Coordinates of C-alpha atoms and ligand atoms in Angstrom, one line a residue:
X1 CA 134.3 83.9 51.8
X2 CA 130.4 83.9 51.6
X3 CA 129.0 80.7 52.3
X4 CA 127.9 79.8 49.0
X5 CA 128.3 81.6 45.8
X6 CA 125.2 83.8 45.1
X7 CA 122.9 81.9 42.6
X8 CA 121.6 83.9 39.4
X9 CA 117.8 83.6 38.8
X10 CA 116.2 83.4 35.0
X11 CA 113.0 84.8 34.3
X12 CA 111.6 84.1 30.5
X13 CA 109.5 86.4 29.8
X14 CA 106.3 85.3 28.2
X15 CA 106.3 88.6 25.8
X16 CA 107.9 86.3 23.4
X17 CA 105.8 83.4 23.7
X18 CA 102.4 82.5 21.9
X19 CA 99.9 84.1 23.7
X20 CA 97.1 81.8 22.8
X21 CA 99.4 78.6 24.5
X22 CA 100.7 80.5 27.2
X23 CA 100.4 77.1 29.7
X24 CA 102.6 75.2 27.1
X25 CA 105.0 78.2 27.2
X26 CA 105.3 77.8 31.3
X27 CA 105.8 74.5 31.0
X28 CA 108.4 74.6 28.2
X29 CA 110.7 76.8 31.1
X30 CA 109.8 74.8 34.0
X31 CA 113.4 75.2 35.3
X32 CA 113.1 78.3 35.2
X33 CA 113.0 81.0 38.4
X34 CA 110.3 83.6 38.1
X35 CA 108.2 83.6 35.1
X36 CA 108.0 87.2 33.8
X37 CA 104.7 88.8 32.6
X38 CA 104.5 92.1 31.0
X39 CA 101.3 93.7 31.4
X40 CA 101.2 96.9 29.3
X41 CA 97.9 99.2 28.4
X42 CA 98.6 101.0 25.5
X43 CA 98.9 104.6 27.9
X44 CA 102.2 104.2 29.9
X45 CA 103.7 102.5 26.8
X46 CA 102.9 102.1 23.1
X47 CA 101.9 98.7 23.3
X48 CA 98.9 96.4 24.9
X49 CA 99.3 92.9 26.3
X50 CA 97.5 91.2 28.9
X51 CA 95.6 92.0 33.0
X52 CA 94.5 90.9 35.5
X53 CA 92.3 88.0 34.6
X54 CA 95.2 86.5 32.4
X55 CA 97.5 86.6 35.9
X56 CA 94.7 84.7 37.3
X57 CA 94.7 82.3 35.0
X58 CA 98.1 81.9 35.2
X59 CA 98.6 81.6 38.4
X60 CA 96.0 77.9 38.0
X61 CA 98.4 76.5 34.9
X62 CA 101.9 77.2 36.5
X63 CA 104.0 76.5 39.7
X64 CA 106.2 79.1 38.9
X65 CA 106.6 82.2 40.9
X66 CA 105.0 84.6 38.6
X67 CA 106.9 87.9 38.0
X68 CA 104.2 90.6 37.1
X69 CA 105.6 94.0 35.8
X70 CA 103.5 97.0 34.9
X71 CA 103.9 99.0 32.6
X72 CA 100.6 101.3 33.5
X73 CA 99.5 104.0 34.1
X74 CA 98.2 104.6 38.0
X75 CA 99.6 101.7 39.3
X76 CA 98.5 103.4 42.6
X77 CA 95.3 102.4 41.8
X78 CA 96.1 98.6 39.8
X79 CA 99.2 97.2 41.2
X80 CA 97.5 95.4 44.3
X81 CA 94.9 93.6 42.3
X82 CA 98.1 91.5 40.9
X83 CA 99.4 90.6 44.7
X84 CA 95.7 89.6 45.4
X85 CA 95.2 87.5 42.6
X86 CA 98.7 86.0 43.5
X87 CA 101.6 87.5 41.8
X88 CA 104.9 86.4 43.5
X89 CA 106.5 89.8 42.5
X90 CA 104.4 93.1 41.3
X91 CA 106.7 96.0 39.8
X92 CA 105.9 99.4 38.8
X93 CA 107.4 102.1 37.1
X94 CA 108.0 105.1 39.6
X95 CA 107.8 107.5 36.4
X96 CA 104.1 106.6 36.4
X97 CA 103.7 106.4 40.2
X98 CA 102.5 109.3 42.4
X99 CA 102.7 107.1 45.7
X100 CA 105.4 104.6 45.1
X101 CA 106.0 104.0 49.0
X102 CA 102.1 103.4 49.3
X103 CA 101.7 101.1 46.5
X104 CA 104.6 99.4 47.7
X105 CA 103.2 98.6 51.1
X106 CA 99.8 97.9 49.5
X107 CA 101.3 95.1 47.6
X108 CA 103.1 93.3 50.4
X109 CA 100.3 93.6 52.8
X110 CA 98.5 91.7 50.1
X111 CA 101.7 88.9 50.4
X112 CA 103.7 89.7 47.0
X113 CA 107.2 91.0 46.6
X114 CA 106.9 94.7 45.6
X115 CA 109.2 96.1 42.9
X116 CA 110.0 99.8 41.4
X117 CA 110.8 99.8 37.8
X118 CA 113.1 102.6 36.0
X119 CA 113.2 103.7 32.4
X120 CA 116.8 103.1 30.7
X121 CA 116.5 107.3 31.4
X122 CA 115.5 107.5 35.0
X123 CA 118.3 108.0 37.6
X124 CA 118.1 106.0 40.2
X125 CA 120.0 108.0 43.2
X126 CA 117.1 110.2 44.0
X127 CA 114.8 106.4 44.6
X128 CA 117.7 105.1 46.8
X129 CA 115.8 106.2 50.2
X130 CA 112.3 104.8 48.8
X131 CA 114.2 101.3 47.7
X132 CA 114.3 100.6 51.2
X133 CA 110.2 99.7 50.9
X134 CA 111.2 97.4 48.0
X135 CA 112.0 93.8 47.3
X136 CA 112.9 94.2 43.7
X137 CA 114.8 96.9 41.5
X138 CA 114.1 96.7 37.8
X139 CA 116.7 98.0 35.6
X140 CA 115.2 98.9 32.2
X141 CA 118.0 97.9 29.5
X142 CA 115.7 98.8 26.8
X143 CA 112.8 101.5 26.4
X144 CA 109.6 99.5 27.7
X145 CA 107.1 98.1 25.5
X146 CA 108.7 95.7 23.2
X147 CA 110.4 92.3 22.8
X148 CA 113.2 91.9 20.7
X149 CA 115.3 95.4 21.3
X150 CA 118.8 95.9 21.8
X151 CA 120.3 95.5 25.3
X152 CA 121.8 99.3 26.5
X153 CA 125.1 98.6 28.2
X154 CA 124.6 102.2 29.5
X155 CA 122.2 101.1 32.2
X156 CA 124.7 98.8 33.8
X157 CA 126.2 101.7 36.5
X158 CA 123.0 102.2 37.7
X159 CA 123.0 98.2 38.6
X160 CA 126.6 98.7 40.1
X161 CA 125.4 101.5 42.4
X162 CA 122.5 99.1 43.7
X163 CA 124.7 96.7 44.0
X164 CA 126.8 98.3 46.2
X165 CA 124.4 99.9 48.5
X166 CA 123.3 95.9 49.2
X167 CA 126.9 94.9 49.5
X168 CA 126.7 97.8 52.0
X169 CA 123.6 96.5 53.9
X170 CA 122.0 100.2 52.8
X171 CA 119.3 98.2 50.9
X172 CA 118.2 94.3 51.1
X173 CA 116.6 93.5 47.3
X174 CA 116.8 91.5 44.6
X175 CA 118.3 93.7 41.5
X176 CA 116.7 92.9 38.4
X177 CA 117.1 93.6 34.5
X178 CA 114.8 93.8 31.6
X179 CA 115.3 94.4 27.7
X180 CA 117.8 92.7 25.7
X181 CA 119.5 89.8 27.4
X182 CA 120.9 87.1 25.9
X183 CA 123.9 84.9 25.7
X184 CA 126.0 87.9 23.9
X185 CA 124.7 90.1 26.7
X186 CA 124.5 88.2 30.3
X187 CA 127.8 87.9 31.4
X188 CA 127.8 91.6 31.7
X189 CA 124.8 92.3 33.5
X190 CA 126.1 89.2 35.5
X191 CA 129.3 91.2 36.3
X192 CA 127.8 94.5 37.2
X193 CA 125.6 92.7 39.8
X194 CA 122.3 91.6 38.4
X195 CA 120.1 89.1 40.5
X196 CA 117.4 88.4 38.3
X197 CA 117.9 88.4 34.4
X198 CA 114.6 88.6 32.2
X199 CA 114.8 87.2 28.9
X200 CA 111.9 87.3 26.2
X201 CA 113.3 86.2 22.7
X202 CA 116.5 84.9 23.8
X203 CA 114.1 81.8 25.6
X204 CA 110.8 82.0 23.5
X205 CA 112.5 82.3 20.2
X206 CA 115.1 79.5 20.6
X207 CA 114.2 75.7 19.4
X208 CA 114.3 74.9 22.8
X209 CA 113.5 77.1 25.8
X210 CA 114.3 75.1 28.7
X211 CA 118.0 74.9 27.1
X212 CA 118.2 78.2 26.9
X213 CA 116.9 78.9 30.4
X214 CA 119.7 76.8 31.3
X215 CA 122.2 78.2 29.1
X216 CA 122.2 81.5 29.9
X217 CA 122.1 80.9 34.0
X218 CA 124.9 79.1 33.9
X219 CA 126.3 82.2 31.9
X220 CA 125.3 84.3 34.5
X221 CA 127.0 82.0 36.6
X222 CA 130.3 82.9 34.9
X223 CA 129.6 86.5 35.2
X224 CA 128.6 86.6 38.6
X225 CA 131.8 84.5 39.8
X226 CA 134.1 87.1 37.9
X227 CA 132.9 90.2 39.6
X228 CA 133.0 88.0 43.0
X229 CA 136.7 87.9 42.1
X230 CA 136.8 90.8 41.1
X231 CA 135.5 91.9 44.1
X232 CA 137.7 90.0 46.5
X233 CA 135.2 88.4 47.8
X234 CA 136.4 84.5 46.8
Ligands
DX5_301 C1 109.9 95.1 27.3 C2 109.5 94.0 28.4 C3 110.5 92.9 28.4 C4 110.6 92.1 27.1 C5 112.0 91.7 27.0 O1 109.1 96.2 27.6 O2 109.5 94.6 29.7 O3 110.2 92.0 29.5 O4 109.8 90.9 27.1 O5 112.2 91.1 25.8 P1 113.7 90.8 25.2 O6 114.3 89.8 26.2 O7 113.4 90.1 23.9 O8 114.4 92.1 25.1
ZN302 ZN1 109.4 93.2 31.4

Protein backbone atom coordinates (compact mmCIF):
# COMPACT_ATOMS: atom_id res chain seq x y z
CA UNK A 1 0.00 0.00 0.00
CA UNK A 2 1.64 3.40 -0.99
CA UNK A 3 1.96 5.72 1.75
CA UNK A 4 -0.50 8.08 0.64
CA UNK A 5 -2.77 8.09 -2.20
CA UNK A 6 -1.25 10.00 -5.16
CA UNK A 7 -2.73 13.58 -5.28
CA UNK A 8 -4.08 14.89 -8.74
CA UNK A 9 -2.88 18.45 -9.73
CA UNK A 10 -5.33 21.06 -11.72
CA UNK A 11 -3.94 23.49 -14.00
CA UNK A 12 -6.57 26.23 -15.44
CA UNK A 13 -5.44 27.25 -18.33
CA UNK A 14 -5.54 30.98 -18.84
CA UNK A 15 -6.44 30.37 -22.80
CA UNK A 16 -9.94 30.80 -21.53
CA UNK A 17 -9.59 33.67 -19.45
CA UNK A 18 -9.81 37.54 -20.30
CA UNK A 19 -6.52 38.32 -21.46
CA UNK A 20 -6.73 41.95 -20.52
CA UNK A 21 -7.38 40.75 -16.51
CA UNK A 22 -5.25 38.02 -16.57
CA UNK A 23 -4.04 38.87 -12.55
CA UNK A 24 -7.88 38.64 -11.68
CA UNK A 25 -7.97 35.31 -13.59
CA UNK A 26 -4.90 33.84 -11.28
CA UNK A 27 -6.45 34.95 -8.46
CA UNK A 28 -9.91 33.63 -9.22
CA UNK A 29 -7.98 29.78 -9.21
CA UNK A 30 -5.77 30.48 -6.36
CA UNK A 31 -6.33 26.81 -5.21
CA UNK A 32 -5.26 25.82 -7.99
CA UNK A 33 -1.81 23.69 -8.80
CA UNK A 34 0.15 25.01 -11.78
CA UNK A 35 -1.29 27.76 -13.76
CA UNK A 36 -1.15 26.81 -17.48
CA UNK A 37 -0.11 29.41 -20.15
CA UNK A 38 -0.28 28.66 -23.81
CA UNK A 39 2.12 30.54 -25.73
CA UNK A 40 1.39 29.99 -29.43
CA UNK A 41 2.94 32.16 -32.60
CA UNK A 42 0.84 31.72 -35.33
CA UNK A 43 3.70 29.22 -37.18
CA UNK A 44 3.74 25.89 -35.17
CA UNK A 45 -0.08 26.43 -34.77
CA UNK A 46 -2.83 28.50 -36.36
CA UNK A 47 -3.31 30.63 -33.63
CA UNK A 48 -1.28 33.61 -31.57
CA UNK A 49 -1.39 34.33 -27.86
CA UNK A 50 1.06 35.72 -25.67
CA UNK A 51 5.62 35.61 -24.90
CA UNK A 52 7.80 36.21 -23.04
CA UNK A 53 7.19 39.50 -21.48
CA UNK A 54 3.59 38.42 -20.52
CA UNK A 55 5.33 35.25 -18.53
CA UNK A 56 7.26 37.94 -16.87
CA UNK A 57 4.67 39.74 -15.91
CA UNK A 58 3.00 36.97 -14.66
CA UNK A 59 5.33 35.58 -12.82
CA UNK A 60 5.08 39.43 -10.45
CA UNK A 61 0.94 39.13 -10.14
CA UNK A 62 0.85 35.26 -9.12
CA UNK A 63 2.24 32.74 -6.57
CA UNK A 64 1.31 30.08 -8.58
CA UNK A 65 3.71 27.75 -10.25
CA UNK A 66 3.42 28.89 -13.71
CA UNK A 67 3.00 26.04 -16.36
CA UNK A 68 4.37 27.50 -19.76
CA UNK A 69 3.74 25.31 -22.89
CA UNK A 70 4.91 26.15 -26.34
CA UNK A 71 3.49 25.74 -29.08
CA UNK A 72 6.52 27.34 -31.40
CA UNK A 73 8.42 26.87 -33.67
CA UNK A 74 12.45 26.46 -32.68
CA UNK A 75 11.92 26.08 -29.30
CA UNK A 76 15.65 25.15 -29.40
CA UNK A 77 16.24 28.60 -29.70
CA UNK A 78 13.00 30.13 -27.22
CA UNK A 79 12.28 27.66 -24.68
CA UNK A 80 15.04 28.79 -22.11
CA UNK A 81 14.09 32.36 -22.10
CA UNK A 82 10.72 31.06 -20.18
CA UNK A 83 12.89 29.08 -17.35
CA UNK A 84 14.94 32.40 -17.10
CA UNK A 85 12.26 34.56 -16.69
CA UNK A 86 10.84 31.99 -14.11
CA UNK A 87 8.51 29.46 -15.54
CA UNK A 88 8.00 26.63 -13.02
CA UNK A 89 7.51 24.19 -15.97
CA UNK A 90 8.51 24.92 -19.91
CA UNK A 91 7.07 22.27 -22.47
CA UNK A 92 7.74 21.83 -26.00
CA UNK A 93 6.55 20.04 -28.77
CA UNK A 94 9.14 17.43 -30.02
CA UNK A 95 7.39 17.63 -33.55
CA UNK A 96 8.92 21.17 -33.70
CA UNK A 97 12.13 20.28 -31.84
CA UNK A 98 15.47 19.36 -33.61
CA UNK A 99 17.37 19.01 -30.15
CA UNK A 100 14.80 18.00 -27.60
CA UNK A 101 17.51 16.45 -25.15
CA UNK A 102 19.48 19.92 -25.45
CA UNK A 103 16.65 22.15 -24.88
CA UNK A 104 15.68 19.94 -22.18
CA UNK A 105 18.94 20.41 -20.29
CA UNK A 106 18.93 24.08 -21.20
CA UNK A 107 15.81 24.63 -19.32
CA UNK A 108 16.67 22.93 -16.07
CA UNK A 109 20.04 24.39 -15.91
CA UNK A 110 18.17 27.55 -16.01
CA UNK A 111 16.01 25.95 -12.70
CA UNK A 112 12.55 25.07 -14.49
CA UNK A 113 10.93 21.71 -14.95
CA UNK A 114 11.39 20.71 -18.57
CA UNK A 115 8.52 19.05 -20.54
CA UNK A 116 8.05 17.39 -24.19
CA UNK A 117 4.69 17.87 -25.66
CA UNK A 118 3.06 15.37 -28.36
CA UNK A 119 0.34 15.98 -30.91
CA UNK A 120 -3.01 13.77 -30.34
CA UNK A 121 -0.96 12.02 -33.72
CA UNK A 122 2.53 11.59 -32.40
CA UNK A 123 3.52 8.18 -30.99
CA UNK A 124 5.14 8.29 -28.06
CA UNK A 125 7.30 4.92 -27.97
CA UNK A 126 10.06 6.15 -30.16
CA UNK A 127 10.44 9.50 -27.22
CA UNK A 128 10.50 6.87 -24.29
CA UNK A 129 14.52 6.91 -24.13
CA UNK A 130 14.56 10.92 -24.44
CA UNK A 131 11.66 11.03 -21.55
CA UNK A 132 14.25 10.16 -19.28
CA UNK A 133 15.69 14.09 -19.68
CA UNK A 134 12.11 15.17 -18.80
CA UNK A 135 10.07 16.17 -15.86
CA UNK A 136 6.80 16.46 -17.59
CA UNK A 137 4.96 14.46 -20.49
CA UNK A 138 2.19 16.40 -22.21
CA UNK A 139 -0.49 14.36 -23.70
CA UNK A 140 -2.30 16.39 -26.40
CA UNK A 141 -6.13 15.29 -26.14
CA UNK A 142 -6.95 17.81 -28.70
CA UNK A 143 -5.04 19.27 -31.93
CA UNK A 144 -3.10 22.34 -30.37
CA UNK A 145 -4.16 25.82 -30.82
CA UNK A 146 -7.51 26.22 -29.48
CA UNK A 147 -9.78 26.32 -26.36
CA UNK A 148 -12.91 24.85 -26.27
CA UNK A 149 -12.41 21.41 -28.49
CA UNK A 150 -13.47 18.04 -27.87
CA UNK A 151 -11.47 15.79 -25.58
CA UNK A 152 -9.95 12.47 -27.86
CA UNK A 153 -10.39 9.48 -25.68
CA UNK A 154 -7.93 8.01 -28.30
CA UNK A 155 -4.95 9.56 -26.67
CA UNK A 156 -5.52 7.90 -23.38
CA UNK A 157 -3.16 4.48 -24.16
CA UNK A 158 -0.42 6.59 -24.85
CA UNK A 159 -0.96 7.99 -21.01
CA UNK A 160 -1.33 4.28 -19.85
CA UNK A 161 2.08 3.28 -21.46
CA UNK A 162 3.76 6.33 -19.55
CA UNK A 163 2.21 5.35 -16.76
CA UNK A 164 3.46 2.18 -16.71
CA UNK A 165 7.08 2.81 -17.52
CA UNK A 166 6.86 5.20 -14.02
CA UNK A 167 5.05 2.43 -12.23
CA UNK A 168 8.14 0.62 -13.55
CA UNK A 169 10.75 3.15 -12.28
CA UNK A 170 11.76 3.25 -16.39
CA UNK A 171 10.94 7.02 -16.19
CA UNK A 172 10.34 9.53 -13.02
CA UNK A 173 7.77 12.50 -14.55
CA UNK A 174 4.81 14.02 -13.96
CA UNK A 175 2.25 12.84 -16.94
CA UNK A 176 0.20 15.56 -18.11
CA UNK A 177 -2.90 16.23 -20.41
CA UNK A 178 -4.10 19.07 -22.50
CA UNK A 179 -7.38 19.73 -24.66
CA UNK A 180 -10.80 18.97 -23.60
CA UNK A 181 -11.13 18.15 -19.92
CA UNK A 182 -13.89 18.63 -17.95
CA UNK A 183 -16.18 17.04 -15.40
CA UNK A 184 -17.68 14.68 -18.32
CA UNK A 185 -14.04 13.86 -19.23
CA UNK A 186 -11.59 13.66 -16.03
CA UNK A 187 -12.41 10.62 -14.46
CA UNK A 188 -11.00 8.93 -17.43
CA UNK A 189 -7.84 10.64 -17.98
CA UNK A 190 -7.78 10.11 -14.02
CA UNK A 191 -8.04 6.33 -14.64
CA UNK A 192 -5.57 5.98 -17.39
CA UNK A 193 -2.93 7.67 -15.16
CA UNK A 194 -2.87 11.41 -15.64
CA UNK A 195 -0.89 13.64 -13.07
CA UNK A 196 -1.65 16.94 -14.11
CA UNK A 197 -5.05 17.73 -15.81
CA UNK A 198 -5.20 21.24 -17.83
CA UNK A 199 -8.50 22.75 -18.08
CA UNK A 200 -9.26 26.02 -20.12
CA UNK A 201 -13.12 26.42 -20.51
CA UNK A 202 -14.18 23.97 -18.06
CA UNK A 203 -12.52 26.69 -15.22
CA UNK A 204 -12.65 30.05 -17.18
CA UNK A 205 -16.03 29.61 -18.47
CA UNK A 206 -17.87 28.44 -15.36
CA UNK A 207 -19.55 31.22 -12.83
CA UNK A 208 -17.09 30.33 -10.54
CA UNK A 209 -13.54 29.13 -11.27
CA UNK A 210 -12.17 28.27 -8.04
CA UNK A 211 -15.32 25.80 -7.65
CA UNK A 212 -14.56 24.27 -10.57
CA UNK A 213 -10.85 23.97 -9.81
CA UNK A 214 -12.12 22.11 -6.94
CA UNK A 215 -14.60 20.15 -8.57
CA UNK A 216 -12.95 18.50 -11.00
CA UNK A 217 -9.70 17.50 -8.65
CA UNK A 218 -11.74 15.88 -6.48
CA UNK A 219 -13.10 14.09 -9.64
CA UNK A 220 -9.81 13.17 -10.55
CA UNK A 221 -9.58 12.05 -7.15
CA UNK A 222 -12.29 9.45 -7.98
CA UNK A 223 -10.53 8.39 -11.02
CA UNK A 224 -7.29 8.05 -9.77
CA UNK A 225 -8.51 5.89 -6.63
CA UNK A 226 -10.34 3.46 -9.17
CA UNK A 227 -7.34 2.66 -11.30
CA UNK A 228 -5.34 2.39 -7.89
CA UNK A 229 -7.85 -0.44 -7.29
CA UNK A 230 -7.88 -1.43 -10.23
CA UNK A 231 -4.36 -1.76 -10.07
CA UNK A 232 -4.09 -3.65 -6.87
CA UNK A 233 -2.26 -1.27 -5.46
CA UNK A 234 -4.86 -0.35 -2.33
C1 LIG B 1 -4.90 24.13 -26.71
C2 LIG B 1 -4.24 24.49 -25.43
C3 LIG B 1 -5.01 24.15 -24.19
C4 LIG B 1 -6.35 24.82 -24.09
C5 LIG B 1 -7.26 23.81 -23.47
O1 LIG B 1 -3.97 24.16 -27.72
O2 LIG B 1 -2.98 23.86 -25.30
O3 LIG B 1 -4.25 24.38 -23.02
O4 LIG B 1 -6.36 25.96 -23.29
O5 LIG B 1 -8.55 24.35 -23.46
P1 LIG B 1 -9.81 23.43 -23.11
O6 LIG B 1 -9.60 22.93 -21.71
O7 LIG B 1 -10.96 24.37 -23.24
O8 LIG B 1 -9.83 22.32 -24.10
ZN1 LIG C 1 -1.94 24.00 -23.36
Amino acid sequence: MPASAPEPMIAPSILSADFAHLGAAADAVSRADWLHVDVMDNHFVPNLTLGLPVVRSLRQATDLPLDCHLMIDDPDRWAVGYAEVGAANVTFHVEAAADPVGTARAIRSAGAFAGLAVKPGTPLAPYLDVLKEFDTLLVMSVEPGFGGQTFMAEVLPKVRLARQHVNAGHLRLFIEIDGGISADTIEQAAEAGVDVFVAGSAVFGAADPGAAVSHLRELARDGMARSAHAAGRL
